PDB file of C-alpha atoms in Angstrom:
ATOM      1  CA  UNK A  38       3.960  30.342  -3.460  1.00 68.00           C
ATOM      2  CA  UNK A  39       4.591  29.121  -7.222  1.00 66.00           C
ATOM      3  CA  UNK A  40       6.676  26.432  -5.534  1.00 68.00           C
ATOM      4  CA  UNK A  41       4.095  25.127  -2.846  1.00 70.00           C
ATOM      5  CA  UNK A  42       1.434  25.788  -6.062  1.00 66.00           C
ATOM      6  CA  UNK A  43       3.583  23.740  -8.223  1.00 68.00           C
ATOM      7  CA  UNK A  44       4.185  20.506  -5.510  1.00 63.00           C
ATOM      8  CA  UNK A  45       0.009  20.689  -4.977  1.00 66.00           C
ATOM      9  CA  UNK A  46      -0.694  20.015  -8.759  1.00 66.00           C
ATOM     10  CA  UNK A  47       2.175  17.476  -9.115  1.00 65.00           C
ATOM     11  CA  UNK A  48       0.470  15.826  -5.746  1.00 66.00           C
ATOM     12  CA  UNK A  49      -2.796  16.327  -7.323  1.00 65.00           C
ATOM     13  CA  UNK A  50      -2.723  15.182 -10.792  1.00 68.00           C
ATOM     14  CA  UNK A  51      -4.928  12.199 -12.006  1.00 69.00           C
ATOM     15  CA  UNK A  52      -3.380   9.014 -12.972  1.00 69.00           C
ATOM     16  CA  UNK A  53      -4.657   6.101 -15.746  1.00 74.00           C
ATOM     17  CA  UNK A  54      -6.743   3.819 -13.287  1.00 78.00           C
ATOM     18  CA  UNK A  55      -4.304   0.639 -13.533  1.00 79.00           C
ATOM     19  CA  UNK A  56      -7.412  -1.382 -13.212  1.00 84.00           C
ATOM     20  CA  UNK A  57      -8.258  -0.183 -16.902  1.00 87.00           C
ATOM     21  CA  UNK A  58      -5.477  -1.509 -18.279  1.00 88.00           C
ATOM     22  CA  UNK A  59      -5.906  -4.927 -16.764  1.00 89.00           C
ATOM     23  CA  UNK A  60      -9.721  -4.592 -18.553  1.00 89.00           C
ATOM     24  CA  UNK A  61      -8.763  -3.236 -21.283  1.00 91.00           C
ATOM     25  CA  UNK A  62      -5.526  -6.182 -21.896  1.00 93.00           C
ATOM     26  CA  UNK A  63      -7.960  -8.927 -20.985  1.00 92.00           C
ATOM     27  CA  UNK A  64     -10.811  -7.378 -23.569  1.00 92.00           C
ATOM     28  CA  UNK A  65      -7.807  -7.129 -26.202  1.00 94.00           C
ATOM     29  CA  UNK A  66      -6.955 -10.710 -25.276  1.00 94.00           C
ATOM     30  CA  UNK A  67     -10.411 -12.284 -26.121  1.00 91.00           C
ATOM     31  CA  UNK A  68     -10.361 -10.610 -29.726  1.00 92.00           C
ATOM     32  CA  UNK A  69      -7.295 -11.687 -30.649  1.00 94.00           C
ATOM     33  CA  UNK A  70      -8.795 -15.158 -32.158  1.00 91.00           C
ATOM     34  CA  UNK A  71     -12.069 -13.669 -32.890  1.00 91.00           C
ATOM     35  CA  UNK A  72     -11.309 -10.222 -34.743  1.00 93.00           C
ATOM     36  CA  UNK A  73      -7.618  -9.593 -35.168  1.00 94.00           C
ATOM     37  CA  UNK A  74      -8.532  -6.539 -36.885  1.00 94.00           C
ATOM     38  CA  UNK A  75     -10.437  -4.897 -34.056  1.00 93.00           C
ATOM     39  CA  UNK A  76      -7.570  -6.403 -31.462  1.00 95.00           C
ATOM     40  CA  UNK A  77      -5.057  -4.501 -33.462  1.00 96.00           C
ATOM     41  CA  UNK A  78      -7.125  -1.564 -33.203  1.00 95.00           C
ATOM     42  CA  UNK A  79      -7.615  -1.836 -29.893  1.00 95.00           C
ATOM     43  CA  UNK A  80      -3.557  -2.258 -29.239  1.00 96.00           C
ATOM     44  CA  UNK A  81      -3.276   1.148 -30.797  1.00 95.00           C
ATOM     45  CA  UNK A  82      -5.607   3.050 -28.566  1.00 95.00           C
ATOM     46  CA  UNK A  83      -4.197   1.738 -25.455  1.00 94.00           C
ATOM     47  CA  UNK A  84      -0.714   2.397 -27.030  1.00 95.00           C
ATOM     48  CA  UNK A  85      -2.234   6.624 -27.445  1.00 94.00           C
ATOM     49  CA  UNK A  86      -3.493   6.610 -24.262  1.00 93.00           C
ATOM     50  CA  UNK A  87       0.161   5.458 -22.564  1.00 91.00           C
ATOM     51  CA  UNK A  88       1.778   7.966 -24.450  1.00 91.00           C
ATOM     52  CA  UNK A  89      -0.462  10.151 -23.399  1.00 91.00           C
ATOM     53  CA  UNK A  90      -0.676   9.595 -20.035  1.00 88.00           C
ATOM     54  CA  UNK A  91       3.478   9.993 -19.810  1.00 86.00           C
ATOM     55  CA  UNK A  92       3.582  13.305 -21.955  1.00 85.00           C
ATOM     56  CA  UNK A  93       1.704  14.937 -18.890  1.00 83.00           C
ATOM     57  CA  UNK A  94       3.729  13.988 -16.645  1.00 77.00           C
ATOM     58  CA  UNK A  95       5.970  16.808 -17.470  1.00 77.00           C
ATOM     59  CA  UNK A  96       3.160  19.570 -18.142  1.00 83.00           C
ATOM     60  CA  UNK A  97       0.178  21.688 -16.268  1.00 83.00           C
ATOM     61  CA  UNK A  98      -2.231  21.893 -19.107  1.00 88.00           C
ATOM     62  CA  UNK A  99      -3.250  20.228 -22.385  1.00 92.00           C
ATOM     63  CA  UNK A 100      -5.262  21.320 -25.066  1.00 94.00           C
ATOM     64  CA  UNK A 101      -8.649  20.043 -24.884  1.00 96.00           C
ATOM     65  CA  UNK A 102      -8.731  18.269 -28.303  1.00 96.00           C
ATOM     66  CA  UNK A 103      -5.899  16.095 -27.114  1.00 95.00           C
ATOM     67  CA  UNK A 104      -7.515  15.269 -23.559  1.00 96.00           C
ATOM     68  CA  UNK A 105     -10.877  14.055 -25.934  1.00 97.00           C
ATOM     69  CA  UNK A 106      -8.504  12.382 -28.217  1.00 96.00           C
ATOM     70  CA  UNK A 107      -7.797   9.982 -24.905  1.00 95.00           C
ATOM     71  CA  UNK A 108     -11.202  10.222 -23.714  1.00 97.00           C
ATOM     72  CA  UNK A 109     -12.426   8.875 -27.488  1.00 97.00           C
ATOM     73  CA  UNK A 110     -10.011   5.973 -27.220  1.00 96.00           C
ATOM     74  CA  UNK A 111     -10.494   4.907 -23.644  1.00 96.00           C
ATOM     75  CA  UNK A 112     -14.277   4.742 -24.364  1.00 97.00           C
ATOM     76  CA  UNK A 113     -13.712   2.519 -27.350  1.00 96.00           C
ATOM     77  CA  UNK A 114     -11.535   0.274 -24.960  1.00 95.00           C
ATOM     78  CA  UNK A 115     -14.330   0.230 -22.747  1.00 95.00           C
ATOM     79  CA  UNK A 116     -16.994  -0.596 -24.928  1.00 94.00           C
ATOM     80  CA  UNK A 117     -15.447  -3.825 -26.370  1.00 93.00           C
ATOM     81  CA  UNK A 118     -15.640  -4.962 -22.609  1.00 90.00           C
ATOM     82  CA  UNK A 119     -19.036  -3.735 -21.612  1.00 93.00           C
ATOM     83  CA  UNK A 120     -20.079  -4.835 -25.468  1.00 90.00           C
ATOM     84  CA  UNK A 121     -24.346  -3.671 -25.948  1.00 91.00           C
ATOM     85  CA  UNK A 122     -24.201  -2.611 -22.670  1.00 94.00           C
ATOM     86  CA  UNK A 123     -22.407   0.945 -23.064  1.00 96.00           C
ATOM     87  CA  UNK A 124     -23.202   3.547 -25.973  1.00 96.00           C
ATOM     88  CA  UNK A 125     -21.328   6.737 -26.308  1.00 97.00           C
ATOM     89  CA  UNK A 126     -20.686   9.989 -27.813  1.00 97.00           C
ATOM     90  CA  UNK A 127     -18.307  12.606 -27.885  1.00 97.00           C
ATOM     91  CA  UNK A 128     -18.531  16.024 -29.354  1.00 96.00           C
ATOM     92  CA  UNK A 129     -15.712  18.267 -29.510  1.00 95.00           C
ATOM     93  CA  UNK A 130     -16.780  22.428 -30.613  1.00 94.00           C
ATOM     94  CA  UNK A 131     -14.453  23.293 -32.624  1.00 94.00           C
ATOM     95  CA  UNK A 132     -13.868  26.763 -31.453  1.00 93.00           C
ATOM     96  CA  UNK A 133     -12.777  24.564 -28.073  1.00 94.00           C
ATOM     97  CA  UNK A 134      -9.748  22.271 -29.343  1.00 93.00           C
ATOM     98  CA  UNK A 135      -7.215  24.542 -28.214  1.00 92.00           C
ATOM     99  CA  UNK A 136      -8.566  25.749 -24.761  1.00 93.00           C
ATOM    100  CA  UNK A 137      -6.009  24.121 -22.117  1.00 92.00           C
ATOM    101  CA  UNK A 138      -7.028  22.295 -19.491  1.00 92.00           C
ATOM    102  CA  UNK A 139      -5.718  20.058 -16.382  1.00 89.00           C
ATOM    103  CA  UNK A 140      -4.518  16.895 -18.040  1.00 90.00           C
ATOM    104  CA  UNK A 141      -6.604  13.632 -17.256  1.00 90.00           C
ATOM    105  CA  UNK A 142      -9.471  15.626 -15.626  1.00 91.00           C
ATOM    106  CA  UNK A 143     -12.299  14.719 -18.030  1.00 94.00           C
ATOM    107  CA  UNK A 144     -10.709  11.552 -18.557  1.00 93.00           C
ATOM    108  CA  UNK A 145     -10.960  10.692 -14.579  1.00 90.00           C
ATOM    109  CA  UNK A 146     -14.929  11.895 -14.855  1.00 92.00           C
ATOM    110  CA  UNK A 147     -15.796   9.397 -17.821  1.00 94.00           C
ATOM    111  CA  UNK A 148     -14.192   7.209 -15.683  1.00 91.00           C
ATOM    112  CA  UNK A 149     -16.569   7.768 -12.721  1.00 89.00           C
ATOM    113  CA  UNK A 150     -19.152   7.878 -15.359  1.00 92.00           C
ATOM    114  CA  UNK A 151     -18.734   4.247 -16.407  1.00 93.00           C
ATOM    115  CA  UNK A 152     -17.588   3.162 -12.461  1.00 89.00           C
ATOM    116  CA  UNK A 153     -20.478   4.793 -10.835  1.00 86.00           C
ATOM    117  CA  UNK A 154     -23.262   4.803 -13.571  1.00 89.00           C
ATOM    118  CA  UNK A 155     -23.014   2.205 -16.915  1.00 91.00           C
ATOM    119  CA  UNK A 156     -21.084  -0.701 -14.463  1.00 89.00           C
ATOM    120  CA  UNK A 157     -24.027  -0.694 -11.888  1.00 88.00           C
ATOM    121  CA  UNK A 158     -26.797  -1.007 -14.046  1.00 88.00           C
ATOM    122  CA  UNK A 159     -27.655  -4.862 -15.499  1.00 86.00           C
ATOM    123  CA  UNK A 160     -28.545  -3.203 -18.878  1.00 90.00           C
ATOM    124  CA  UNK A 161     -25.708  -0.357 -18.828  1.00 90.00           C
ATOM    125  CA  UNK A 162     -26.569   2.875 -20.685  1.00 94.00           C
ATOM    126  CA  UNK A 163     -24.329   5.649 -22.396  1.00 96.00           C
ATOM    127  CA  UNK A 164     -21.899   7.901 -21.339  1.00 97.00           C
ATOM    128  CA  UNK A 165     -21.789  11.634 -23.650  1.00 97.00           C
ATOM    129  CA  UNK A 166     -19.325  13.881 -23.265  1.00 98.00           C
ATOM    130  CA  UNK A 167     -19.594  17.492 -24.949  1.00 97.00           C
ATOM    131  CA  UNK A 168     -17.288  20.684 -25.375  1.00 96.00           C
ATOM    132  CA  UNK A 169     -18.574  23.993 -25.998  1.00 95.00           C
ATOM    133  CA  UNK A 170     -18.097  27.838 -25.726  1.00 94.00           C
ATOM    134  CA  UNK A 171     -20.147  29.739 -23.858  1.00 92.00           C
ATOM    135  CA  UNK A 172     -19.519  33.343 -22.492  1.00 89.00           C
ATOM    136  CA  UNK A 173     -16.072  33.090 -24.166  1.00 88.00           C
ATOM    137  CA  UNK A 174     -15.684  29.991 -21.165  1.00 93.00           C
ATOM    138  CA  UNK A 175     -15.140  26.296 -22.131  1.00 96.00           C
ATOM    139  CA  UNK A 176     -18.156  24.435 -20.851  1.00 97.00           C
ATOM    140  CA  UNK A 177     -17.501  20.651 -21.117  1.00 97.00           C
ATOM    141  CA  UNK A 178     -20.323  18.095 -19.887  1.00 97.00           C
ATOM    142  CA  UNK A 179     -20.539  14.307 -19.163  1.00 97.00           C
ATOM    143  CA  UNK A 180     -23.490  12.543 -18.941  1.00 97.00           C
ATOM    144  CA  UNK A 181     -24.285   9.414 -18.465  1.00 96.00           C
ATOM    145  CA  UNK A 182     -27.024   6.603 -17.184  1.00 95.00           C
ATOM    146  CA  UNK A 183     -27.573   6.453 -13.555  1.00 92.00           C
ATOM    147  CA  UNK A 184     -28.187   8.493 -10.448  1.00 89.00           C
ATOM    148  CA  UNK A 185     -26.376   9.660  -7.673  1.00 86.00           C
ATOM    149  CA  UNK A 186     -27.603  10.254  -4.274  1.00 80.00           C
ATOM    150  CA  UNK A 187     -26.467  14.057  -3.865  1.00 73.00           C
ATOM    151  CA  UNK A 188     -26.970  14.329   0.680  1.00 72.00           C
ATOM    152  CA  UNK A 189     -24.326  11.790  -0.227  1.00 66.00           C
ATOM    153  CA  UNK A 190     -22.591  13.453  -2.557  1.00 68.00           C
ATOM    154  CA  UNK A 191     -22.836  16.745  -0.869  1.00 64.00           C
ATOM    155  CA  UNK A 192     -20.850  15.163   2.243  1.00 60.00           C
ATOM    156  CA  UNK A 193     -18.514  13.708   0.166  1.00 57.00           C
ATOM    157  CA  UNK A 194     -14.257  13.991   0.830  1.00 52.00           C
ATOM    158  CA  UNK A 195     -14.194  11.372  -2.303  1.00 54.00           C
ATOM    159  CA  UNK A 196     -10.576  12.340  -3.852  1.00 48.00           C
ATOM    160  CA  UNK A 197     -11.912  12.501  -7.613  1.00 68.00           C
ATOM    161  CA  UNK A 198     -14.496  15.436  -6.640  1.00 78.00           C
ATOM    162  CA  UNK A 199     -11.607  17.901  -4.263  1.00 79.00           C
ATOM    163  CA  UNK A 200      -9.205  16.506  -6.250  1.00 81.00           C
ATOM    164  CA  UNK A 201     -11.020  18.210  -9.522  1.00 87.00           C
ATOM    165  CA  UNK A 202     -12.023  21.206  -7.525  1.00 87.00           C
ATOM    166  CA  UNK A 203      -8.665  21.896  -5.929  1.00 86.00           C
ATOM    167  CA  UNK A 204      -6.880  21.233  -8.937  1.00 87.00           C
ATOM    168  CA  UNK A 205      -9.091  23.776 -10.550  1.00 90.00           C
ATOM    169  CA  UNK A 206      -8.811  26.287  -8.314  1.00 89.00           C
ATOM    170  CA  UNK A 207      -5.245  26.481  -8.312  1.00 86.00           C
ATOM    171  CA  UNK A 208      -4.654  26.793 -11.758  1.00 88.00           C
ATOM    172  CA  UNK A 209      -7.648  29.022 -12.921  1.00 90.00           C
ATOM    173  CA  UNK A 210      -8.695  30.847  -9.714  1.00 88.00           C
ATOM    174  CA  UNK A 211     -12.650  31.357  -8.216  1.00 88.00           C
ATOM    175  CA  UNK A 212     -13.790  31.593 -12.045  1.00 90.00           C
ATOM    176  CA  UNK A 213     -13.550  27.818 -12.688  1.00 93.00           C
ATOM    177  CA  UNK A 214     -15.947  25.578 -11.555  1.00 93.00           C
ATOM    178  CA  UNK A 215     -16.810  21.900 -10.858  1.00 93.00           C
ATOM    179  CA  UNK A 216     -20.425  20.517 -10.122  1.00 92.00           C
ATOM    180  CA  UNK A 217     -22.268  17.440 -10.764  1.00 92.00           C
ATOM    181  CA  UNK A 218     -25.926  16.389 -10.041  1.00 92.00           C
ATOM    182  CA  UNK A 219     -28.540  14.274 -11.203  1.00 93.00           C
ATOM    183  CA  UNK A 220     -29.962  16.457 -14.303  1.00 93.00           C
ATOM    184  CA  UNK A 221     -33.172  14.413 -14.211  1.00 93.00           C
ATOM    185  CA  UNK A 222     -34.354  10.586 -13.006  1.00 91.00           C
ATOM    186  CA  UNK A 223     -32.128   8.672 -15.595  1.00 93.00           C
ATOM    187  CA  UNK A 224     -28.938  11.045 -16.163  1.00 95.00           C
ATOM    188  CA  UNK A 225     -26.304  12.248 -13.584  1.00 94.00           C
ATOM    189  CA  UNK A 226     -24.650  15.532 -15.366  1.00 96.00           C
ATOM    190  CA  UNK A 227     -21.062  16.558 -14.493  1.00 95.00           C
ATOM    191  CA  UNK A 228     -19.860  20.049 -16.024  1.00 96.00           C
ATOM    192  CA  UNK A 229     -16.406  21.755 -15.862  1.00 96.00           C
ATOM    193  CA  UNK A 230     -16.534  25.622 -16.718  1.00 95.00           C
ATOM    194  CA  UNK A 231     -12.725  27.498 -17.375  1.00 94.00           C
ATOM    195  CA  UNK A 232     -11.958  30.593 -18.260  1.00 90.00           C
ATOM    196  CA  UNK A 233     -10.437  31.880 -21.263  1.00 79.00           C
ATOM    197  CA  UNK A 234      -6.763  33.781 -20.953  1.00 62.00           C
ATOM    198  CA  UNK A 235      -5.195  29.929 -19.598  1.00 46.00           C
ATOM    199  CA  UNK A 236      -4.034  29.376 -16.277  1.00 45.00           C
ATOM    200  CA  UNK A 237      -3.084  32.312 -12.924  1.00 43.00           C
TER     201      UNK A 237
END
């Protein structure tokens, strides 16, 4: 069982979307002349976020602060491309920097986030993300501009939305949970609740 458990999450785990780092090279590209500073910048973030993204290659779980670390500097990336058009925020609890999670998994919703919601409207919007305890459970939401149609939704197989429930599942048992809806007529609001005490 820990075997077959073990090939699932390798099978299962969330990769950097390579069409991010062609964006986010181009959008590095067109600074260089204009703001050398900011390009440098820039070159570090995507520098953090490939390290990142080949440390968990070789683990189950990260802490939380690190995963929002990534998050933080792939939404900087993404707002030198989308410019005006995307505004963001992330908040971090501190009691929640330590609580390990599955490594890329709020990374792959922000990316939904801005594929789904900011890219598809002409004037974009903003994308929040936000960690916090509640019931002695990590509760971390992402919001952002948009609307999704949930029949849709509902009847999905799309890989990001199993793939975050299975992966779940696996590692924290019936007590985690995945859902996302549209929270009111402008925001579509995807929360991740795990348990304390790490993974089965």
């Amino acid at each position: 069982e820990a075997a077959v458990k073990d090939f699932e999450l390798k099978t299962l785990k969330s990769q950097l979307n390579p069409h991010f780092m062609f964006n986010a090279m181009n959008s590095i590209r067109a600074l260089i002349d204009e703001d050398p500073g900011s390009a440098q910048n820039a070159v570090t973030k995507l520098s953090n976020i490939l390290r990142y993204s080949l440390k968990i290659e070789r683990t189950e779980t990260v802490s939380l602060e690190d995963e929002m670390q990534t998050v933080s500097d792939y939404l900087a990336l993404e707002s030198i491309r989308f410019e005006e058009r995307l505004k963001y925020k992330v908040t971090v609890d501190p009691r929640s920097s330590k609580f390990e999670i599955p490594p890329m998994m709020v990374q792959t919703l922000v990316e939904n986030a801005i594929k789904h919601g900011i890219s598809k409207k002409t004037q974009g919007g903003e994308v929040s993300v936000d960690s916090k305890i509640v019931n002695s459970n990590l509760l971390v939401q992402i919001r952002n501009s948009g609307q999704i149609d949930e029949t849709l939704l509902h009847n999905s197989t799309g890989f990001g939305i199993s793939n975050t429930k299975h992966r779940l599942s696996l590692l924290f048992g019936e007590k985690a949970s995945f859902t996302i809806k549209n929270e009111n007529q402008n925001v579509v609001l995807a929360e991740l609740l795990i348990p304390t005490g790490g993974s089965n």
